[in-house]
Short mmCIF file of C-alpha atoms in Angstrom, two decimals:
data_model
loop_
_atom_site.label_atom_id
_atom_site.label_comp_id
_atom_site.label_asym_id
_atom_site.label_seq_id
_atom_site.Cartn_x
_atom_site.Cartn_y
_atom_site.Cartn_z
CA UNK A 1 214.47 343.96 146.42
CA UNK A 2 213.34 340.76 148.38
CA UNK A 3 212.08 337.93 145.79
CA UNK A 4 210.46 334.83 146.77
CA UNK A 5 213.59 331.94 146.68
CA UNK A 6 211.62 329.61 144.66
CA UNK A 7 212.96 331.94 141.68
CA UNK A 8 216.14 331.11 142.26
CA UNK A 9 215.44 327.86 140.72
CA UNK A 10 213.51 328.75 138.15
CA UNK A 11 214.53 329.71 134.36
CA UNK A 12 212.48 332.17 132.04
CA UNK A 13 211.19 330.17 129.13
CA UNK A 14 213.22 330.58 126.25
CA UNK A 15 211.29 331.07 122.62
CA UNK A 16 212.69 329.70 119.55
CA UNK A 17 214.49 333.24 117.13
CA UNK A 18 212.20 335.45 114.91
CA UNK A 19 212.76 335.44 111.29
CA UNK A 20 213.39 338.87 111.21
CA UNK A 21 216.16 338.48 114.07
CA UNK A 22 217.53 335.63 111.72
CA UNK A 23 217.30 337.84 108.74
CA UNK A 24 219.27 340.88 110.27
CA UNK A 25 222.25 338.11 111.76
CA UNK A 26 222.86 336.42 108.57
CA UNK A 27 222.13 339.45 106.22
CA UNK A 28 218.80 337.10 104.82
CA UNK A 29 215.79 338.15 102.51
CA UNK A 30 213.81 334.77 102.78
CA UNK A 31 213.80 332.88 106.09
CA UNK A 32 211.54 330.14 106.36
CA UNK A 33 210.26 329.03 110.36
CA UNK A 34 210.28 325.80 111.01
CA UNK A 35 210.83 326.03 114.70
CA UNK A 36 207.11 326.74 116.80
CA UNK A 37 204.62 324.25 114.82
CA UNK A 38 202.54 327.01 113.39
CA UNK A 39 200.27 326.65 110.69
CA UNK A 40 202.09 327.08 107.49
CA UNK A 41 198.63 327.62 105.97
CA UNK A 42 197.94 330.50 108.21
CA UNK A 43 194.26 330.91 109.10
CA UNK A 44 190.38 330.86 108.05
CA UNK A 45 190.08 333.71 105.64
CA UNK A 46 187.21 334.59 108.51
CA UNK A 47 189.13 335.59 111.72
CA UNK A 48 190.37 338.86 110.07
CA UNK A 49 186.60 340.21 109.59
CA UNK A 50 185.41 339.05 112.70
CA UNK A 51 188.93 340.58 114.76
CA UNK A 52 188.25 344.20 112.62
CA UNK A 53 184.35 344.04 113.74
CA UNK A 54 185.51 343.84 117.33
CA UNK A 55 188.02 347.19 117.10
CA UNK A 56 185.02 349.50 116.48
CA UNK A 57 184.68 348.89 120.43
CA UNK A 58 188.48 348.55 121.04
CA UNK A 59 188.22 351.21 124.29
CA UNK A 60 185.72 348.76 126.08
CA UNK A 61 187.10 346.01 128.38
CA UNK A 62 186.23 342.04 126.88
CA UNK A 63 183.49 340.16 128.52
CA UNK A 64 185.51 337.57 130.79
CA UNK A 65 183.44 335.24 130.57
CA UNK A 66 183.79 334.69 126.60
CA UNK A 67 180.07 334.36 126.27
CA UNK A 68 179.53 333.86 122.42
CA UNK A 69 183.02 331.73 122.39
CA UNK A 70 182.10 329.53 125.40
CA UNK A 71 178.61 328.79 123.42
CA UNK A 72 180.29 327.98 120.19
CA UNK A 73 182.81 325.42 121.94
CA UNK A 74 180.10 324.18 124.12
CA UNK A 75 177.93 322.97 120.84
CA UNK A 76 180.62 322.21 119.05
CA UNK A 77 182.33 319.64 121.49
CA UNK A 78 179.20 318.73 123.20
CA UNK A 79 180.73 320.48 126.74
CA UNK A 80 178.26 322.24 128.90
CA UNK A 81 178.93 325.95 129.03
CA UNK A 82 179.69 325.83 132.90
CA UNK A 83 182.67 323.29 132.52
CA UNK A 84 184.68 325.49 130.71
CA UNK A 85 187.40 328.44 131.27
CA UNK A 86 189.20 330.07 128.78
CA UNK A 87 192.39 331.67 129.45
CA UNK A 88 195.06 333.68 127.07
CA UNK A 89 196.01 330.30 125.41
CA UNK A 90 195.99 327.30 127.36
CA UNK A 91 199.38 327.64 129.22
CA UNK A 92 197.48 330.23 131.04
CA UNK A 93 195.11 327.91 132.03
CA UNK A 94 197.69 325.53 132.74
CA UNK A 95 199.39 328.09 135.29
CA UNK A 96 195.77 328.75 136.48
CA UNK A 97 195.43 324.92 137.43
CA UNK A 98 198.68 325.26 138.94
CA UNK A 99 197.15 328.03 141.54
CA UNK A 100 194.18 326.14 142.53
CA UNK A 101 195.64 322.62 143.30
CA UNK A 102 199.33 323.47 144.69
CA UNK A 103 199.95 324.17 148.01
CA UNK A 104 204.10 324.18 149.05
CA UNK A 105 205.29 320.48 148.68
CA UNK A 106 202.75 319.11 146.74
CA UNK A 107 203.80 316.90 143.46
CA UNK A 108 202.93 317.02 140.08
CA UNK A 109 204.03 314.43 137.51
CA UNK A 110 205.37 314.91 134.05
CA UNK A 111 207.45 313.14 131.47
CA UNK A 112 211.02 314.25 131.39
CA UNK A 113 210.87 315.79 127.85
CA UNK A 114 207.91 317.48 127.57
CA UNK A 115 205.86 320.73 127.57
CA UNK A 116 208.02 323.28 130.29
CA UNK A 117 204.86 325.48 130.96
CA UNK A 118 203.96 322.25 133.18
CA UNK A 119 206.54 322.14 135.64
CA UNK A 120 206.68 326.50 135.43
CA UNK A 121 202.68 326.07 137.23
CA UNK A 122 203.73 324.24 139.51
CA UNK A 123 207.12 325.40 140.56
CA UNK A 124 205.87 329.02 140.82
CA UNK A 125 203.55 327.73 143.45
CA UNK A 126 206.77 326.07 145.34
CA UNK A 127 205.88 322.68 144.49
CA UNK A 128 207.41 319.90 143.14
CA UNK A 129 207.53 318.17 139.70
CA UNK A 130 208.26 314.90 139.40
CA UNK A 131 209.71 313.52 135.87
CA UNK A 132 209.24 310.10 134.79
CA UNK A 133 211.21 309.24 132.47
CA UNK A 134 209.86 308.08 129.13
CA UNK A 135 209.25 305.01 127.02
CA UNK A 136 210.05 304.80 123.29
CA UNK A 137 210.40 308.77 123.53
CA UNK A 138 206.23 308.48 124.74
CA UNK A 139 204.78 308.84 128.53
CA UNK A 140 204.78 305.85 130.27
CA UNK A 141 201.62 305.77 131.89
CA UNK A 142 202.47 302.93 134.02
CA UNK A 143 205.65 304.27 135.17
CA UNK A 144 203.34 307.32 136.54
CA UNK A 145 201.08 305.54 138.40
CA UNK A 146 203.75 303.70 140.12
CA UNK A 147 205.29 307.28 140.85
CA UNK A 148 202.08 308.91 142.70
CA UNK A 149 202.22 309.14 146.40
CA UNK A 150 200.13 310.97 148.76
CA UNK A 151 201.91 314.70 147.68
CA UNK A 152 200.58 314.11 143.81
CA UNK A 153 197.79 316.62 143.26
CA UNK A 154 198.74 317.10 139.65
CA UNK A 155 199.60 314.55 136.79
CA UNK A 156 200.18 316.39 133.03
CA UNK A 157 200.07 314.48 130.21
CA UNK A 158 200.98 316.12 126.56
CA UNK A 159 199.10 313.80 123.79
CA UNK A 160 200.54 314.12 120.92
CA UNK A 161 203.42 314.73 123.19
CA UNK A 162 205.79 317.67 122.17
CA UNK A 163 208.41 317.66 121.25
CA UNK A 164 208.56 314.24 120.20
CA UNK A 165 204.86 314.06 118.50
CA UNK A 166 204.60 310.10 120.61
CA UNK A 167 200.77 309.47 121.89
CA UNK A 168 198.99 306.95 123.63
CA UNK A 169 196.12 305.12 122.91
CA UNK A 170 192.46 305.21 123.95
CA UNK A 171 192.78 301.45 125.41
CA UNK A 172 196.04 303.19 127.77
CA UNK A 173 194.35 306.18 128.78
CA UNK A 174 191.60 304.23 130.27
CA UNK A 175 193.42 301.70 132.10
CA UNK A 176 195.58 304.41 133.42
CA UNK A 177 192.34 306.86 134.49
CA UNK A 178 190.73 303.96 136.18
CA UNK A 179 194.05 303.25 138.75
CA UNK A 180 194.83 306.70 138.80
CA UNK A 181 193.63 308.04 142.78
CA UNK A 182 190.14 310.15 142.22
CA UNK A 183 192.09 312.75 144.13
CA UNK A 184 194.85 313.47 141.58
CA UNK A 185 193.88 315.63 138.54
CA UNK A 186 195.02 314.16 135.07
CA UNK A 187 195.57 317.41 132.92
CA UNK A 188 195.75 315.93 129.18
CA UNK A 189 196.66 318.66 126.71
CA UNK A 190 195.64 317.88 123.71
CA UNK A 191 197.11 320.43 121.65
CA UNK A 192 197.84 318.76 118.22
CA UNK A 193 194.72 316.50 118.52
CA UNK A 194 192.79 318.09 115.19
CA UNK A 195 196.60 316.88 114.03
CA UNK A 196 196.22 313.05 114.58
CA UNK A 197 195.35 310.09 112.08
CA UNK A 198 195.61 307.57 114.45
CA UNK A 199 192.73 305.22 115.04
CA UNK A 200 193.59 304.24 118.53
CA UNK A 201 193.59 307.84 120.01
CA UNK A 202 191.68 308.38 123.15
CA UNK A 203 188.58 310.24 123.35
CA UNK A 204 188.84 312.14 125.90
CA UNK A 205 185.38 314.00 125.93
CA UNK A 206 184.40 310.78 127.12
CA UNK A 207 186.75 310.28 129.70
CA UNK A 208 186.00 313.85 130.99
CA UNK A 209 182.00 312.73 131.69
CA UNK A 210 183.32 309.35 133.41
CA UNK A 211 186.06 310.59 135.59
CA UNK A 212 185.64 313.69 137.67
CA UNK A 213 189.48 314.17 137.93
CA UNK A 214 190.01 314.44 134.34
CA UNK A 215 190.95 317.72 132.58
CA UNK A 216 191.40 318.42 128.74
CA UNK A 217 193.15 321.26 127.46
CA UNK A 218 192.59 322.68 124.01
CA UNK A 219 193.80 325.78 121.96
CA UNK A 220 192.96 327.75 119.11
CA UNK A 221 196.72 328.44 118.44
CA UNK A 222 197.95 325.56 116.01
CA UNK A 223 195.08 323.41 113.54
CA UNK A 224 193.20 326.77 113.99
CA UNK A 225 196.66 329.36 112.91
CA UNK A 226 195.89 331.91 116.08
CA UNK A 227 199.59 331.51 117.45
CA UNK A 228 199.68 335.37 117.95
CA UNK A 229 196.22 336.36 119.35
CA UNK A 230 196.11 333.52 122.43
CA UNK A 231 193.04 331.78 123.04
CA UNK A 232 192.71 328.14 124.34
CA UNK A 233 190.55 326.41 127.16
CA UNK A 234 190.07 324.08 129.66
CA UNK A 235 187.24 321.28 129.90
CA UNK A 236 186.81 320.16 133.31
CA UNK A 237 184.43 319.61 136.62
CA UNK A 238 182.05 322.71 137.04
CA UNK A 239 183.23 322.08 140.56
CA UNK A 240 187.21 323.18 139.41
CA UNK A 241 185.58 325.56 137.12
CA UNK A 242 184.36 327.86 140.16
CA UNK A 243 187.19 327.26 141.90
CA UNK A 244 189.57 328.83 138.99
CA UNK A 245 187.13 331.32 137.97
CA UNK A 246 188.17 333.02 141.91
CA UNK A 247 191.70 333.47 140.49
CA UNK A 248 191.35 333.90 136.71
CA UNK A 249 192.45 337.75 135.94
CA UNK A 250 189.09 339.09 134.64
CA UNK A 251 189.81 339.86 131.31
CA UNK A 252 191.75 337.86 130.36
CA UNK A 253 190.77 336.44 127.09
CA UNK A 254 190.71 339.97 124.74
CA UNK A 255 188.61 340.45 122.10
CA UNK A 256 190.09 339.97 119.46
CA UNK A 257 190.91 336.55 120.61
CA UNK A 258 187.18 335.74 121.30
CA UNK A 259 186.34 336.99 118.14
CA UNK A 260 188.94 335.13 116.30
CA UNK A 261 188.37 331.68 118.11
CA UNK A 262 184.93 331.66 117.42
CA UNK A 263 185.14 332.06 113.63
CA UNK A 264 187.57 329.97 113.02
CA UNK A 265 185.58 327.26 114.59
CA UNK A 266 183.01 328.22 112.49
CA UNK A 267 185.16 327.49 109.65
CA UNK A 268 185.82 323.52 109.72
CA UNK A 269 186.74 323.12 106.00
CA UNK A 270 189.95 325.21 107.05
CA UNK A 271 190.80 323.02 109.72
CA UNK A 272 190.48 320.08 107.51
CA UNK A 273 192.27 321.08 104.93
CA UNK A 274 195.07 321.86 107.34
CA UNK A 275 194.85 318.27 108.48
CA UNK A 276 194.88 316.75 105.25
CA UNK A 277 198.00 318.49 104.04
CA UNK A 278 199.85 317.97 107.07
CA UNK A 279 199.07 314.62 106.82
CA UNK A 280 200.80 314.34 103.50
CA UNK A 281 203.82 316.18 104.35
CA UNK A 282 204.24 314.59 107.66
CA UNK A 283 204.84 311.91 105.69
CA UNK A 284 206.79 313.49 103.29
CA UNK A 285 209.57 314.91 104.89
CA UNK A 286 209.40 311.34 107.43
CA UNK A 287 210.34 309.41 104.69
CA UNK A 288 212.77 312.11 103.01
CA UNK A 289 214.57 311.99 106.51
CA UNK A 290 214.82 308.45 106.56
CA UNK A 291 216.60 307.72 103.55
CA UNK A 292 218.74 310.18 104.17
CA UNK A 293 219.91 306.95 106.91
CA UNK A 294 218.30 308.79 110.19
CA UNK A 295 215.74 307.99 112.77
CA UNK A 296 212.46 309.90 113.38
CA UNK A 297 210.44 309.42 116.28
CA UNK A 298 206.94 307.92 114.97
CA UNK A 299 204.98 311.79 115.15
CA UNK A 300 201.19 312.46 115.36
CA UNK A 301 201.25 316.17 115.84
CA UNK A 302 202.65 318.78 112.97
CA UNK A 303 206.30 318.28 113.61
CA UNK A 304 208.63 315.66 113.58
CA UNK A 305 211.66 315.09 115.63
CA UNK A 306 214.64 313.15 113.97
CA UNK A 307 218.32 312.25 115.92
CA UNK A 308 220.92 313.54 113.23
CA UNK A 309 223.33 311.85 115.41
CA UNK A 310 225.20 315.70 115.57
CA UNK A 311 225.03 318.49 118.05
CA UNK A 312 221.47 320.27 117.79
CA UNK A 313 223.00 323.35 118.69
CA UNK A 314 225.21 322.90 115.78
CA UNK A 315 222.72 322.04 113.29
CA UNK A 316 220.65 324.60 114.36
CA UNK A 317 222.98 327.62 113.68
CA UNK A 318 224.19 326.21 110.14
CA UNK A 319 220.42 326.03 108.75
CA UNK A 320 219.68 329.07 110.11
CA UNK A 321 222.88 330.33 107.89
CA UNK A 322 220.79 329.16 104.76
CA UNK A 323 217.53 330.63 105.80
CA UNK A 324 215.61 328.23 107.95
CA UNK A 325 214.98 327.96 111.91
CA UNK A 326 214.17 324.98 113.65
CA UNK A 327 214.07 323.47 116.89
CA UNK A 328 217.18 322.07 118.45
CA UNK A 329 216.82 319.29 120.99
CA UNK A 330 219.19 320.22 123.91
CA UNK A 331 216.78 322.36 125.69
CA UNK A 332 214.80 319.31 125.93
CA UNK A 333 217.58 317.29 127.03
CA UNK A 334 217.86 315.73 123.69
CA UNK A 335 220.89 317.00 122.10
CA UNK A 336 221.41 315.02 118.83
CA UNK A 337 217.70 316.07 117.87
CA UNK A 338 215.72 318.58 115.77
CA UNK A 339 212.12 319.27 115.95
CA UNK A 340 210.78 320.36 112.50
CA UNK A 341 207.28 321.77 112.16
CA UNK A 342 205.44 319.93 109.13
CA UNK A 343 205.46 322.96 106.80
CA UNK A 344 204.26 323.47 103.07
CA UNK A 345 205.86 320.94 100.39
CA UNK A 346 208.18 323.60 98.89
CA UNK A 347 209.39 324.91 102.66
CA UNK A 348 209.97 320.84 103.13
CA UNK A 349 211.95 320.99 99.97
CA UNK A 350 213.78 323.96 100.85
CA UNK A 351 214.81 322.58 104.25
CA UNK A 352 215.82 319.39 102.91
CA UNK A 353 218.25 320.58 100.40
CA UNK A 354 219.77 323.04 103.62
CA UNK A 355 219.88 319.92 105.37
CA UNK A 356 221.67 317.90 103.25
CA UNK A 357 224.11 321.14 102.71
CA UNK A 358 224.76 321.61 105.85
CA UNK A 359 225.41 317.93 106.74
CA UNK A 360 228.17 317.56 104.68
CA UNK A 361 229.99 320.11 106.85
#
């Protein structure tokens, strides 16, 4: 078989081990996952109703174009229905962005510890991604703009950032949108933002009625706990929208997932709750980190990412000995860090007492 050579330099996206793999390897009953920045909370007691009312008509084929979901985001955000497209979570809408703007040898611009699914979009389409490298483990917006040239079609900015949970402010964001060419599209994925406490964040909705080249991404799979049944979506130009609505696969969104999305953002108290907790035990296991003499990177999403000074790899495979997974840095080229989903106060607990075990080693 013939495959096209931009594969070659491509790698399959590796996901973080299953607690039941971890179970069966180190002969486990209780593993805790601390590795993806799921919802420790799970979700609104209301998605399971609404997903079992949809499998009376499980042999019929979704409705593409997510009619009841695209209404409830619409109102919700204040988004008109026909600058919208929903894809099976948002890195499919990310690879969908990736189709309509990159032709071979055009650019897009990232940070060089960031979100992979970026660079994936574009590569695939045998383009280029640029890295930039970053500034107190943040973008640097600045250093972007100073890397566009005339092959930039693409610029994606993660905000909260992951892994490293940095952001940028609203005051940034709009100096940067207002040097940034008209014809380069600035992708912000704003995956943790029902996560941040930050006064200074950007409102992007705004930004999205100002600038025509501004996209916001959004999914239902962290505040909202529907990790498993993919659903996110895009906010953009109705222009982009019919131009990605050629190539979108037309059924994309199942179900389920329509279902699902739609009642959970029916069900706000759940999502502040979640906030409100994470909140606390952000902070929590921050400061418990801390005194144990290390550095965490200042985090607004539901994780925090901490230099242990050690080998993540390391780290990683002694705490998964004593029942917990995380996130080791070296796949993001930061190999003395671990990225730690914000879980409940006893999984915090838990972990921290592994921790301190295993450090001692």
């Amino acid at each position: 078989m013939v495959y096209r050579k931009i594969l070659d330099a491509m790698s399959a996206y590796v996901p973080g081990r299953s607690i039941e793999e971890v179970k069966k390897a180190y002969g486990l009953n209780e593993v805790v996952k601390l590795a993806s920045n799921e919802n420790p909370y799970g979700c609104s007691p209301a998605v399971a109703g609404a997903v079992m009312a949809t499998l009376k008509e499980a042999q019929l084929y979704p409705n593409g174009y997510c009619p009841e979901l695209r209404k409830a985001v619409g109102d919700f955000y204040g988004i008109p229905q026909n600058k919208l497209v929903f894809g099976a979570g948002t890195d499919e809408v990310i690879a969908m962005l990736g189709k309509i703007l990159i032709n071979p040898g055009d650019e897009c611009i990232t940070a060089e510890y960031t979100f992979s699914q970026y660079a994936a979009a574009v590569d695939s389409m045998d383009g280029k991604t640029v890295y930039v490298p970053m500034k107190d483990h943040g973008f640097d917006l600045d250093a972007i703009l100073d890397a566009v040239t005339e092959k930039t079609k693409i610029v994606f900015i993660a905000n909260p950032n992951n892994p490293t949970g940095s952001w940028h402010t609203a005051a940034q964001q709009d100096a940067f949108l207002k040097k940034l060419p008209s014809s380069v599209v600035a992708v912000f994925d704003e995956a943790y933002q029902e996560y941040v406490t930050a006064d200074d964040y950007p409102d992007t909705l705004r930004d999205l009625e100002k600038y025509k080249n501004a996209v916001l991404l959004k999914t239902f799979s962290k505040v909202y706990g529907l990790a498993s049944l993919r659903a996110g979506f895009g906010a953009m130009s109705s222009e982009m929208v019919g131009q990605i609505e050629k190539i979108r696969c037309p059924f994309n969104v199942t179900s389920q997932a329509q279902a699902a999305a739609a009642a959970a953002m029916a069900d706000q108290n759940f999502v502040e709750e979640s906030r409100r907790s994470n909140e606390a035990n952000r902070k929590y296991l921050t400061d418990a980190i801390e005194r144990m003499g290390f550095y965490v990177i200042p985090s607004q999403g539901n994780f925090v990412m901490a230099d242990f000074k050690r080998s993540s790899k390391e780290l990683f495979v002694l705490l998964m000995t004593k029942g917990y997974i995380i996130r080791p840095g070296a796949p993001f080229g930061m190999d003395t860090f671990l990225r730690i989903t914000v879980g409940t106060k006893p999984q915090i607990d838990g972990f921290l007492e592994a921790l301190a075990e295993v450090l001692t080693n």
